[in-house]
mmCIF file of C-alpha atoms and ligand atoms in Angstrom:
data_model
loop_
_atom_site.group_PDB
_atom_site.id
_atom_site.type_symbol
_atom_site.label_atom_id
_atom_site.label_comp_id
_atom_site.label_asym_id
_atom_site.label_seq_id
_atom_site.Cartn_x
_atom_site.Cartn_y
_atom_site.Cartn_z
ATOM 1 C CA MET A 4 -0.080 -0.018 0.280
ATOM 2 C CA ALA A 5 1.405 3.439 -1.028
ATOM 3 C CA THR A 6 1.701 5.793 1.808
ATOM 4 C CA PRO A 7 2.407 9.327 -0.525
ATOM 5 C CA SER A 8 1.255 11.589 3.012
ATOM 6 C CA ARG A 9 4.178 9.875 5.467
ATOM 7 C CA VAL A 10 6.587 12.651 6.527
ATOM 8 C CA TYR A 11 10.186 12.293 6.988
ATOM 9 C CA SER A 12 13.196 13.966 7.801
ATOM 10 C CA GLY A 13 16.308 13.606 9.530
ATOM 11 C CA ILE A 14 18.906 15.261 11.983
ATOM 12 C CA GLN A 15 22.218 14.956 11.969
ATOM 13 C CA PRO A 16 23.778 14.026 15.690
ATOM 14 C CA THR A 17 25.298 17.561 16.455
ATOM 15 C CA ALA A 18 24.963 16.480 20.632
ATOM 16 C CA VAL A 19 23.454 20.038 21.284
ATOM 17 C CA MET A 20 20.945 20.643 19.840
ATOM 18 C CA THR A 21 20.642 24.598 19.102
ATOM 19 C CA ILE A 22 17.668 26.752 18.946
ATOM 20 C CA GLY A 23 18.544 27.300 15.482
ATOM 21 C CA ASN A 24 17.793 23.589 14.621
ATOM 22 C CA TYR A 25 14.690 24.031 17.015
ATOM 23 C CA PHE A 26 12.998 27.000 15.512
ATOM 24 C CA GLY A 27 14.242 25.915 11.685
ATOM 25 C CA ALA A 28 13.140 22.392 12.002
ATOM 26 C CA VAL A 29 12.161 20.561 14.762
ATOM 27 C CA LYS A 30 9.485 22.658 16.031
ATOM 28 C CA ASN A 31 7.434 22.324 12.605
ATOM 29 C CA TRP A 32 8.405 18.126 12.771
ATOM 30 C CA VAL A 33 6.407 18.669 16.390
ATOM 31 C CA ARG A 34 3.590 20.349 14.671
ATOM 32 C CA LEU A 35 3.457 17.639 11.991
ATOM 33 C CA GLN A 36 2.708 14.807 14.164
ATOM 34 C CA ASP A 37 -0.640 16.347 14.750
ATOM 35 C CA GLU A 38 -1.388 16.020 10.948
ATOM 36 C CA ARG A 39 0.361 13.059 9.436
ATOM 37 C CA GLU A 40 2.219 10.057 10.367
ATOM 38 C CA CYS A 41 5.892 11.023 10.808
ATOM 39 C CA ILE A 42 9.396 9.152 11.076
ATOM 40 C CA TYR A 43 12.084 11.135 11.989
ATOM 41 C CA CYS A 44 15.665 9.726 12.037
ATOM 42 C CA VAL A 45 19.256 10.794 13.977
ATOM 43 C CA VAL A 46 21.239 10.251 10.966
ATOM 44 C CA ASP A 47 24.822 8.612 12.330
ATOM 45 C CA LEU A 48 25.674 7.463 9.002
ATOM 46 C CA HIS A 49 25.543 10.230 7.255
ATOM 47 C CA ALA A 50 27.595 12.090 10.135
ATOM 48 C CA LEU A 51 30.284 9.391 9.255
ATOM 49 C CA THR A 52 31.276 11.573 6.198
ATOM 50 C CA ALA A 53 32.246 14.412 8.254
ATOM 51 C CA PRO A 54 35.628 14.499 10.584
ATOM 52 C CA TYR A 55 34.297 12.770 13.812
ATOM 53 C CA GLU A 56 35.505 11.065 16.961
ATOM 54 C CA ALA A 57 34.195 7.414 17.055
ATOM 55 C CA GLY A 58 34.362 7.459 20.865
ATOM 56 C CA ASP A 59 31.920 10.385 20.899
ATOM 57 C CA LEU A 60 29.411 9.632 18.044
ATOM 58 C CA ARG A 61 27.136 7.370 19.804
ATOM 59 C CA ASN A 62 26.819 9.512 22.795
ATOM 60 C CA SER A 63 25.671 12.566 20.305
ATOM 61 C CA ALA A 64 23.215 10.433 18.685
ATOM 62 C CA ARG A 65 21.594 9.437 22.380
ATOM 63 C CA GLU A 66 21.645 13.260 23.293
ATOM 64 C CA MET A 67 20.302 14.184 20.067
ATOM 65 C CA PHE A 68 17.615 11.139 20.620
ATOM 66 C CA VAL A 69 16.502 12.695 23.707
ATOM 67 C CA SER A 70 16.421 16.054 22.486
ATOM 68 C CA LEU A 71 14.337 15.249 20.070
ATOM 69 C CA LEU A 72 11.541 13.748 22.618
ATOM 70 C CA ALA A 73 12.508 16.644 25.061
ATOM 71 C CA ALA A 74 11.247 19.014 22.288
ATOM 72 C CA GLY A 75 8.031 17.204 22.001
ATOM 73 C CA ILE A 76 8.722 14.385 19.420
ATOM 74 C CA ASP A 77 6.221 11.800 20.641
ATOM 75 C CA PRO A 78 7.776 8.242 20.366
ATOM 76 C CA ASP A 79 3.904 6.708 21.234
ATOM 77 C CA ARG A 80 2.842 8.312 17.882
ATOM 78 C CA THR A 81 5.929 9.098 16.149
ATOM 79 C CA THR A 82 8.883 6.880 14.886
ATOM 80 C CA VAL A 83 11.858 8.541 16.197
ATOM 81 C CA TYR A 84 15.066 6.313 15.449
ATOM 82 C CA ILE A 85 18.933 6.456 15.196
ATOM 83 C CA GLN A 86 19.728 5.606 11.750
ATOM 84 C CA SER A 87 22.455 2.912 12.217
ATOM 85 C CA THR A 88 19.736 0.889 14.320
ATOM 86 C CA VAL A 89 18.206 -0.032 10.948
ATOM 87 C CA PRO A 90 21.068 -1.565 8.433
ATOM 88 C CA GLU A 91 18.130 -2.272 6.108
ATOM 89 C CA GLN A 92 18.460 1.587 4.735
ATOM 90 C CA SER A 93 22.192 0.701 4.445
ATOM 91 C CA GLU A 94 21.357 -1.737 1.884
ATOM 92 C CA LEU A 95 18.928 -0.183 0.126
ATOM 93 C CA CYS A 96 21.594 2.558 -0.404
ATOM 94 C CA TRP A 97 24.075 -0.215 -2.682
ATOM 95 C CA LEU A 98 20.519 -1.094 -4.665
ATOM 96 C CA PHE A 99 20.136 2.552 -4.990
ATOM 97 C CA ALA A 100 23.643 3.325 -6.203
ATOM 98 C CA THR A 101 23.240 0.660 -8.971
ATOM 99 C CA ILE A 102 20.653 3.262 -10.346
ATOM 100 C CA THR A 103 22.288 6.197 -9.630
ATOM 101 C CA SER A 104 24.328 8.251 -11.875
ATOM 102 C CA LEU A 105 27.925 9.300 -11.249
ATOM 103 C CA GLY A 106 27.464 12.617 -13.111
ATOM 104 C CA ASP A 107 24.603 13.371 -10.744
ATOM 105 C CA LEU A 108 26.170 12.799 -7.623
ATOM 106 C CA SER A 109 29.313 14.361 -8.577
ATOM 107 C CA ARG A 110 27.018 17.504 -9.679
ATOM 108 C CA MET A 111 25.627 17.661 -6.097
ATOM 109 C CA THR A 112 26.179 21.310 -4.828
ATOM 110 C CA GLN A 113 26.871 20.176 -1.426
ATOM 111 C CA PHE A 114 29.179 17.680 -2.207
ATOM 112 C CA LYS A 115 31.093 20.298 -4.495
ATOM 113 C CA GLU A 116 31.316 22.316 -1.352
ATOM 114 C CA LYS A 117 32.355 19.746 0.789
ATOM 115 C CA SER A 118 34.946 18.213 -1.214
ATOM 116 C CA ALA A 119 36.563 21.847 -1.939
ATOM 117 C CA LEU A 120 36.816 22.492 1.833
ATOM 118 C CA LEU A 121 38.362 19.537 2.005
ATOM 119 C CA LYS A 122 40.471 19.671 -0.514
ATOM 120 C CA ASP A 123 42.121 22.784 0.317
ATOM 121 C CA GLY A 124 42.525 20.901 3.580
ATOM 122 C CA SER A 125 40.891 23.679 5.935
ATOM 123 C CA VAL A 126 38.383 21.074 7.441
ATOM 124 C CA ASP A 127 40.677 18.258 8.317
ATOM 125 C CA ASP A 128 43.907 17.188 9.173
ATOM 126 C CA GLU A 129 43.903 14.403 6.812
ATOM 127 C CA GLY A 130 44.130 17.205 4.229
ATOM 128 C CA SER A 131 42.885 16.253 0.782
ATOM 129 C CA PHE A 132 41.371 12.953 1.770
ATOM 130 C CA ILE A 133 37.319 13.283 0.101
ATOM 131 C CA SER A 134 35.717 9.886 0.748
ATOM 132 C CA ALA A 135 33.079 8.100 -1.853
ATOM 133 C CA GLY A 136 30.802 8.509 1.337
ATOM 134 C CA LEU A 137 30.424 12.210 0.963
ATOM 135 C CA LEU A 138 29.816 11.317 -2.781
ATOM 136 C CA PHE A 139 27.025 8.881 -1.884
ATOM 137 C CA TYR A 140 25.629 10.966 1.261
ATOM 138 C CA PRO A 141 22.269 11.839 -1.107
ATOM 139 C CA VAL A 142 21.842 8.065 -2.227
ATOM 140 C CA LEU A 143 21.845 7.282 1.727
ATOM 141 C CA GLN A 144 19.220 10.121 2.202
ATOM 142 C CA ALA A 145 17.161 8.476 -0.369
ATOM 143 C CA ALA A 146 17.613 5.297 1.291
ATOM 144 C CA ASP A 147 16.533 7.141 4.158
ATOM 145 C CA ILE A 148 13.117 8.485 2.494
ATOM 146 C CA LEU A 149 12.359 5.581 0.354
ATOM 147 C CA ALA A 150 12.771 2.776 3.145
ATOM 148 C CA TYR A 151 9.524 4.046 4.398
ATOM 149 C CA ARG A 152 8.076 5.054 1.065
ATOM 150 C CA ALA A 153 7.575 8.687 2.484
ATOM 151 C CA GLY A 154 5.582 11.060 0.327
ATOM 152 C CA CYS A 155 6.635 14.271 2.016
ATOM 153 C CA VAL A 156 10.007 15.553 3.364
ATOM 154 C CA PRO A 157 10.014 18.813 5.642
ATOM 155 C CA VAL A 158 13.688 20.153 4.840
ATOM 156 C CA GLY A 159 15.591 23.342 4.456
ATOM 157 C CA GLN A 160 15.874 24.734 1.060
ATOM 158 C CA ASP A 161 19.531 23.745 1.064
ATOM 159 C CA GLN A 162 18.359 20.021 0.594
ATOM 160 C CA SER A 163 15.822 20.959 -2.551
ATOM 161 C CA GLN A 164 18.534 19.056 -4.768
ATOM 162 C CA HIS A 165 18.913 15.923 -2.599
ATOM 163 C CA LEU A 166 15.390 15.315 -2.970
ATOM 164 C CA GLU A 167 15.057 16.169 -6.593
ATOM 165 C CA LEU A 168 17.843 13.277 -6.511
ATOM 166 C CA SER A 169 15.682 10.924 -4.699
ATOM 167 C CA ARG A 170 12.955 11.727 -6.656
ATOM 168 C CA GLY A 171 14.792 10.856 -9.859
ATOM 169 C CA ILE A 172 16.177 7.443 -7.818
ATOM 170 C CA ALA A 173 11.971 6.409 -7.219
ATOM 171 C CA ARG A 174 11.082 7.380 -11.046
ATOM 172 C CA ARG A 175 14.098 4.753 -12.561
ATOM 173 C CA PHE A 176 13.070 2.302 -9.892
ATOM 174 C CA ASN A 177 9.887 2.370 -11.015
ATOM 175 C CA SER A 178 10.127 2.344 -14.333
ATOM 176 C CA ARG A 179 13.020 -0.580 -14.828
ATOM 177 C CA PHE A 180 11.665 -2.799 -12.110
ATOM 178 C CA GLY A 181 8.005 -1.814 -11.201
ATOM 179 C CA PHE A 182 6.311 0.758 -9.561
ATOM 180 C CA LEU A 183 7.211 0.713 -5.437
ATOM 181 C CA PHE A 184 8.436 4.168 -4.853
ATOM 182 C CA PRO A 185 6.378 7.056 -4.310
ATOM 183 C CA GLU A 186 8.028 10.213 -5.513
ATOM 184 C CA PRO A 187 8.791 12.066 -2.100
ATOM 185 C CA GLU A 188 7.916 15.753 -1.990
ATOM 186 C CA THR A 189 9.921 18.580 -0.333
ATOM 187 C CA LEU A 190 7.792 20.201 2.233
ATOM 188 C CA LEU A 191 9.194 23.825 2.205
ATOM 189 C CA THR A 192 7.788 25.067 5.486
ATOM 190 C CA HIS A 193 8.492 28.784 6.047
ATOM 191 C CA VAL A 194 10.559 28.723 9.156
ATOM 192 C CA PRO A 195 12.783 31.643 10.606
ATOM 193 C CA LYS A 196 16.496 31.443 9.416
ATOM 194 C CA VAL A 197 18.076 31.862 12.913
ATOM 195 C CA MET A 198 22.090 33.177 12.115
ATOM 196 C CA SER A 199 25.135 32.779 14.299
ATOM 197 C CA THR A 200 24.803 35.344 16.910
ATOM 198 C CA ALA A 201 28.739 35.929 16.801
ATOM 199 C CA ASP A 202 28.424 36.249 12.961
ATOM 200 C CA PRO A 203 24.719 36.948 11.963
ATOM 201 C CA THR A 204 25.875 36.826 8.336
ATOM 202 C CA ARG A 205 26.190 33.160 8.535
ATOM 203 C CA LYS A 206 23.524 30.177 9.387
ATOM 204 C CA MET A 207 23.448 29.548 13.377
ATOM 205 C CA SER A 208 25.647 25.737 13.353
ATOM 206 C CA LYS A 209 27.287 23.992 16.405
ATOM 207 C CA SER A 210 30.489 23.494 14.103
ATOM 208 C CA LEU A 211 31.299 27.453 13.901
ATOM 209 C CA GLY A 212 31.957 27.310 18.123
ATOM 210 C CA PRO A 213 30.626 28.099 21.401
ATOM 211 C CA LYS A 214 29.884 31.429 20.632
ATOM 212 C CA HIS A 215 27.979 31.305 17.361
ATOM 213 C CA TYR A 216 25.057 29.044 18.681
ATOM 214 C CA ILE A 217 22.866 29.114 21.450
ATOM 215 C CA GLY A 218 21.716 25.543 22.536
ATOM 216 C CA LEU A 219 18.022 25.044 23.262
ATOM 217 C CA PHE A 220 18.641 23.584 26.707
ATOM 218 C CA GLU A 221 21.186 26.027 27.664
ATOM 219 C CA GLU A 222 21.878 27.566 31.013
ATOM 220 C CA GLU A 223 20.064 30.977 31.742
ATOM 221 C CA ALA A 224 23.488 33.015 32.707
ATOM 222 C CA SER A 225 25.134 31.880 29.045
ATOM 223 C CA VAL A 226 22.205 32.627 27.250
ATOM 224 C CA ARG A 227 22.110 36.002 28.517
ATOM 225 C CA LYS A 228 25.712 36.371 28.352
ATOM 226 C CA LYS A 229 25.330 35.290 24.326
ATOM 227 C CA ILE A 230 22.811 37.821 23.712
ATOM 228 C CA ARG A 231 24.656 40.485 25.334
ATOM 229 C CA SER A 232 27.540 40.099 23.181
ATOM 230 C CA ALA A 233 25.224 39.362 20.314
ATOM 231 C CA VAL A 234 27.012 41.347 16.777
ATOM 232 C CA THR A 235 24.237 44.003 16.581
ATOM 233 C CA ASP A 236 26.111 46.085 13.676
ATOM 234 C CA SER A 237 28.277 44.356 11.261
ATOM 235 C CA GLY A 238 28.946 47.129 8.696
ATOM 236 C CA ALA A 239 27.107 49.238 6.256
ATOM 237 C CA THR A 240 23.549 47.855 5.199
ATOM 238 C CA PRO A 241 21.795 48.810 2.355
ATOM 239 C CA SER A 242 18.895 51.809 3.545
ATOM 240 C CA GLY A 243 15.584 50.480 4.462
ATOM 241 C CA GLU A 244 17.116 47.441 5.688
ATOM 242 C CA VAL A 245 17.467 45.833 9.598
ATOM 243 C CA SER A 246 21.334 44.980 10.310
ATOM 244 C CA PRO A 247 21.490 41.246 10.293
ATOM 245 C CA GLY A 248 22.198 40.908 14.176
ATOM 246 C CA ILE A 249 19.586 43.191 14.785
ATOM 247 C CA GLU A 250 17.532 40.832 12.055
ATOM 248 C CA ASN A 251 18.346 38.018 13.972
ATOM 249 C CA LEU A 252 17.467 39.023 17.454
ATOM 250 C CA LEU A 253 14.053 39.932 15.934
ATOM 251 C CA THR A 254 13.459 36.648 14.545
ATOM 252 C CA LEU A 255 14.023 35.182 17.982
ATOM 253 C CA LEU A 256 12.381 37.442 19.422
ATOM 254 C CA THR A 257 9.185 36.771 17.208
ATOM 255 C CA ALA A 258 9.962 32.908 17.135
ATOM 256 C CA CYS A 259 9.643 32.913 21.126
ATOM 257 C CA GLY A 260 5.792 33.829 20.671
ATOM 258 C CA HIS A 261 6.412 37.894 20.540
ATOM 259 C CA PRO A 262 5.859 38.920 17.059
ATOM 260 C CA ASP A 263 4.204 42.161 18.328
ATOM 261 C CA ASP A 264 6.864 43.457 20.384
ATOM 262 C CA ALA A 265 9.095 42.451 17.528
ATOM 263 C CA ASP A 266 7.183 44.482 14.766
ATOM 264 C CA GLN A 267 7.406 47.468 17.613
ATOM 265 C CA MET A 268 10.986 47.204 17.968
ATOM 266 C CA ARG A 269 11.790 47.105 14.255
ATOM 267 C CA ALA A 270 9.662 50.009 13.802
ATOM 268 C CA ASP A 271 11.434 51.955 16.746
ATOM 269 C CA TYR A 272 14.853 51.154 14.395
ATOM 270 C CA PHE A 273 13.298 52.756 11.605
ATOM 271 C CA ALA A 274 12.544 55.635 13.908
ATOM 272 C CA GLY A 275 15.809 55.760 15.452
ATOM 273 C CA THR A 276 14.352 55.313 18.772
ATOM 274 C CA LEU A 277 15.515 51.765 19.205
ATOM 275 C CA ARG A 278 17.865 50.941 22.329
ATOM 276 C CA TYR A 279 19.565 47.986 21.616
ATOM 277 C CA VAL A 280 19.698 47.227 25.298
ATOM 278 C CA ASP A 281 16.191 46.891 25.351
ATOM 279 C CA LEU A 282 15.667 44.830 22.502
ATOM 280 C CA LYS A 283 18.972 42.243 24.124
ATOM 281 C CA GLY A 284 16.719 42.607 27.141
ATOM 282 C CA GLN A 285 13.731 41.202 25.595
ATOM 283 C CA THR A 286 15.068 39.031 23.459
ATOM 284 C CA ALA A 287 17.221 37.146 26.508
ATOM 285 C CA ASP A 288 14.121 37.161 28.530
ATOM 286 C CA ALA A 289 12.084 34.856 25.743
ATOM 287 C CA LEU A 290 14.997 32.898 25.164
ATOM 288 C CA VAL A 291 15.450 32.288 28.713
ATOM 289 C CA ALA A 292 11.700 31.220 29.536
ATOM 290 C CA LEU A 293 12.026 29.140 26.591
ATOM 291 C CA THR A 294 15.073 27.318 27.484
ATOM 292 C CA GLY A 295 14.016 26.866 31.090
ATOM 293 C CA GLU A 296 11.110 24.996 29.809
ATOM 294 C CA MET A 297 13.169 23.239 27.764
ATOM 295 C CA ARG A 298 15.539 22.360 30.572
ATOM 296 C CA GLU A 299 12.465 20.818 32.603
ATOM 297 C CA ARG A 300 11.456 18.598 29.621
ATOM 298 C CA ARG A 301 14.763 17.296 28.601
ATOM 299 C CA ALA A 302 14.893 16.518 33.095
ATOM 300 C CA ASP A 303 11.096 14.785 32.461
ATOM 301 C CA VAL A 304 11.947 12.619 29.554
ATOM 302 C CA LEU A 305 15.191 11.685 31.226
ATOM 303 C CA ARG A 306 12.861 10.542 34.326
ATOM 304 C CA ARG A 307 10.566 9.006 32.251
ATOM 305 C CA GLU A 308 12.629 7.365 30.444
ATOM 306 C CA THR A 309 14.800 5.210 33.006
ATOM 307 C CA ASP A 310 16.267 2.908 29.880
ATOM 308 C CA LEU A 311 16.620 5.062 27.293
ATOM 309 C CA ASP A 312 18.930 2.580 24.983
ATOM 310 C CA ALA A 313 15.944 0.088 25.492
ATOM 311 C CA ARG A 314 13.331 2.834 23.908
ATOM 312 C CA ILE A 315 16.194 3.537 21.045
ATOM 313 C CA MET A 316 16.033 -0.064 20.347
ATOM 314 C CA GLU A 317 12.330 -0.235 20.390
ATOM 315 C CA MET A 318 12.230 2.317 18.192
ATOM 316 C CA ALA A 319 14.727 0.396 15.685
ATOM 317 C CA GLU A 320 12.268 -2.231 15.731
ATOM 318 C CA ARG A 321 9.801 -0.461 14.462
ATOM 319 C CA ALA A 322 11.337 1.326 11.958
ATOM 320 C CA ARG A 323 12.967 -2.459 10.390
ATOM 321 C CA GLY A 324 9.738 -3.945 10.648
ATOM 322 C CA MET A 325 8.827 -0.990 7.745
ATOM 323 C CA ALA A 326 12.417 -0.873 6.051
ATOM 324 C CA GLY A 327 12.501 -4.226 5.964
ATOM 325 C CA GLU A 328 9.271 -4.910 4.158
ATOM 326 C CA THR A 329 10.347 -2.455 1.855
ATOM 327 C CA LEU A 330 13.688 -4.084 1.054
ATOM 328 C CA ALA A 331 12.503 -7.206 0.648
ATOM 329 C CA ARG A 332 9.871 -6.080 -2.247
ATOM 330 C CA ALA A 333 13.190 -3.718 -3.417
ATOM 331 C CA ARG A 334 15.313 -7.229 -3.962
ATOM 332 C CA GLU A 335 12.866 -9.247 -5.259
ATOM 333 C CA LYS A 336 11.809 -6.670 -8.510
ATOM 334 C CA MET A 337 15.453 -6.407 -8.650
ATOM 335 C CA GLY A 338 15.870 -9.978 -9.149
ATOM 336 C CA LEU A 339 18.082 -10.734 -5.886
ATOM 337 C CA PHE A 340 17.941 -13.746 -3.544
ATOM 338 C CA PRO A 341 16.075 -13.285 -0.379
ATOM 339 C CA PRO A 342 18.861 -12.948 2.477
ATOM 340 C CA GLY A 343 19.982 -16.179 4.152
ATOM 341 C CA ALA A 344 19.079 -16.881 7.851
ATOM 342 C CA PRO A 345 22.516 -16.309 9.988
ATOM 343 C CA ARG A 346 23.814 -19.412 11.880
ATOM 344 C CA ALA A 347 25.746 -18.970 15.062
ATOM 345 C CA VAL A 348 29.206 -20.471 14.261
ATOM 346 C CA ALA A 349 32.146 -21.428 16.903
ATOM 347 C CA THR A 350 35.013 -18.837 16.967
HETATM 348 N N1 LIG B 413 20.832 15.671 4.607
HETATM 349 C C1 LIG B 413 20.056 16.244 5.940
HETATM 350 C C2 LIG B 413 20.652 17.545 6.492
HETATM 351 O O1 LIG B 413 22.068 17.540 6.558
HETATM 352 C C3 LIG B 413 19.812 15.060 6.934
HETATM 353 C C4 LIG B 413 19.356 13.925 6.149
HETATM 354 C C5 LIG B 413 19.752 12.616 5.964
HETATM 355 C C6 LIG B 413 17.709 14.135 5.897
HETATM 356 N N2 LIG B 413 18.813 11.913 5.257
HETATM 357 C C7 LIG B 413 17.346 12.611 5.353
HETATM 358 C C8 LIG B 413 16.657 15.114 5.617
HETATM 359 C C9 LIG B 413 16.321 12.271 4.721
HETATM 360 C C10 LIG B 413 15.465 14.478 5.476
HETATM 361 C C11 LIG B 413 15.438 13.170 4.932
HETATM 362 O O2 LIG B 413 19.968 18.184 6.908
#
């Protein structure tokens, strides 16, 4: 049975969920649970394509899992799981690799950008090592989505090209082997784009360093400090435009549920009467309220989920059930044997 309205999305296991992740994606994911069946994934297999520490990865993925629950993803209604617990997706990735063109993959903007950074040695001490995994990144992403035959993928504009590739893979599979995959559509919801507090011309990201982001569960003192020192004027701005730093604070104030105050302050800005300390004070208060509530919810989750790893495995079971069914059908359509059953061997 086709399930075109199933929602699927993924998030990187960065250990700390930032307010940028929350306002820009996760808050929308929480809302979508009321409308559709949703499946959300912590993409630790994708994380292997960037420099990382093997000893930290499990913990980062677990932290992101907890953060998703604390932010309001409800494991009773929604399948929320860690990518590496579902090996069926990796196998589907191989099957898809055989119907993906190398030319298409090497033309992906994200691949070109990331491999250029690696090439000039600015990211990693391994210098110019560009893994085939980086090239395959969007094939695995297609396998994520199509393993669940999801029809609807809430992501930012930067993922549009990857989604186009996923549709192409679905189309090629269907036309060569018979229909199995609905073509997933990008759900581009209008979400606030939160910029770095230290450099408001760049998107907020944990990888830029601690001054650049605010964590969703961050302590009051440090939230206040980061907002107090947030960059407001970063050089000349075209007339009629608010500076990027002020714009970012207004975005945050609005996202925290105070759009009227933000509008008033925007008007004050143009009237030349806005005091930055007032804007910063109100934004900090709003963020402190949010992060305080989120910390409480996080503590609730940890109290409730007494065996977190058991919960992660329960979610894996649910996800594997769905992905396994799709994989079995894909294998059959492609003319492969069913998998043999493993037998324990003495070593
Ligand atoms: N590539 C996505 C990002 O960097 C994360 C991701 C992995 C994803 N698999 C996905 C998003 C499947 C949507 C659907 O944001």
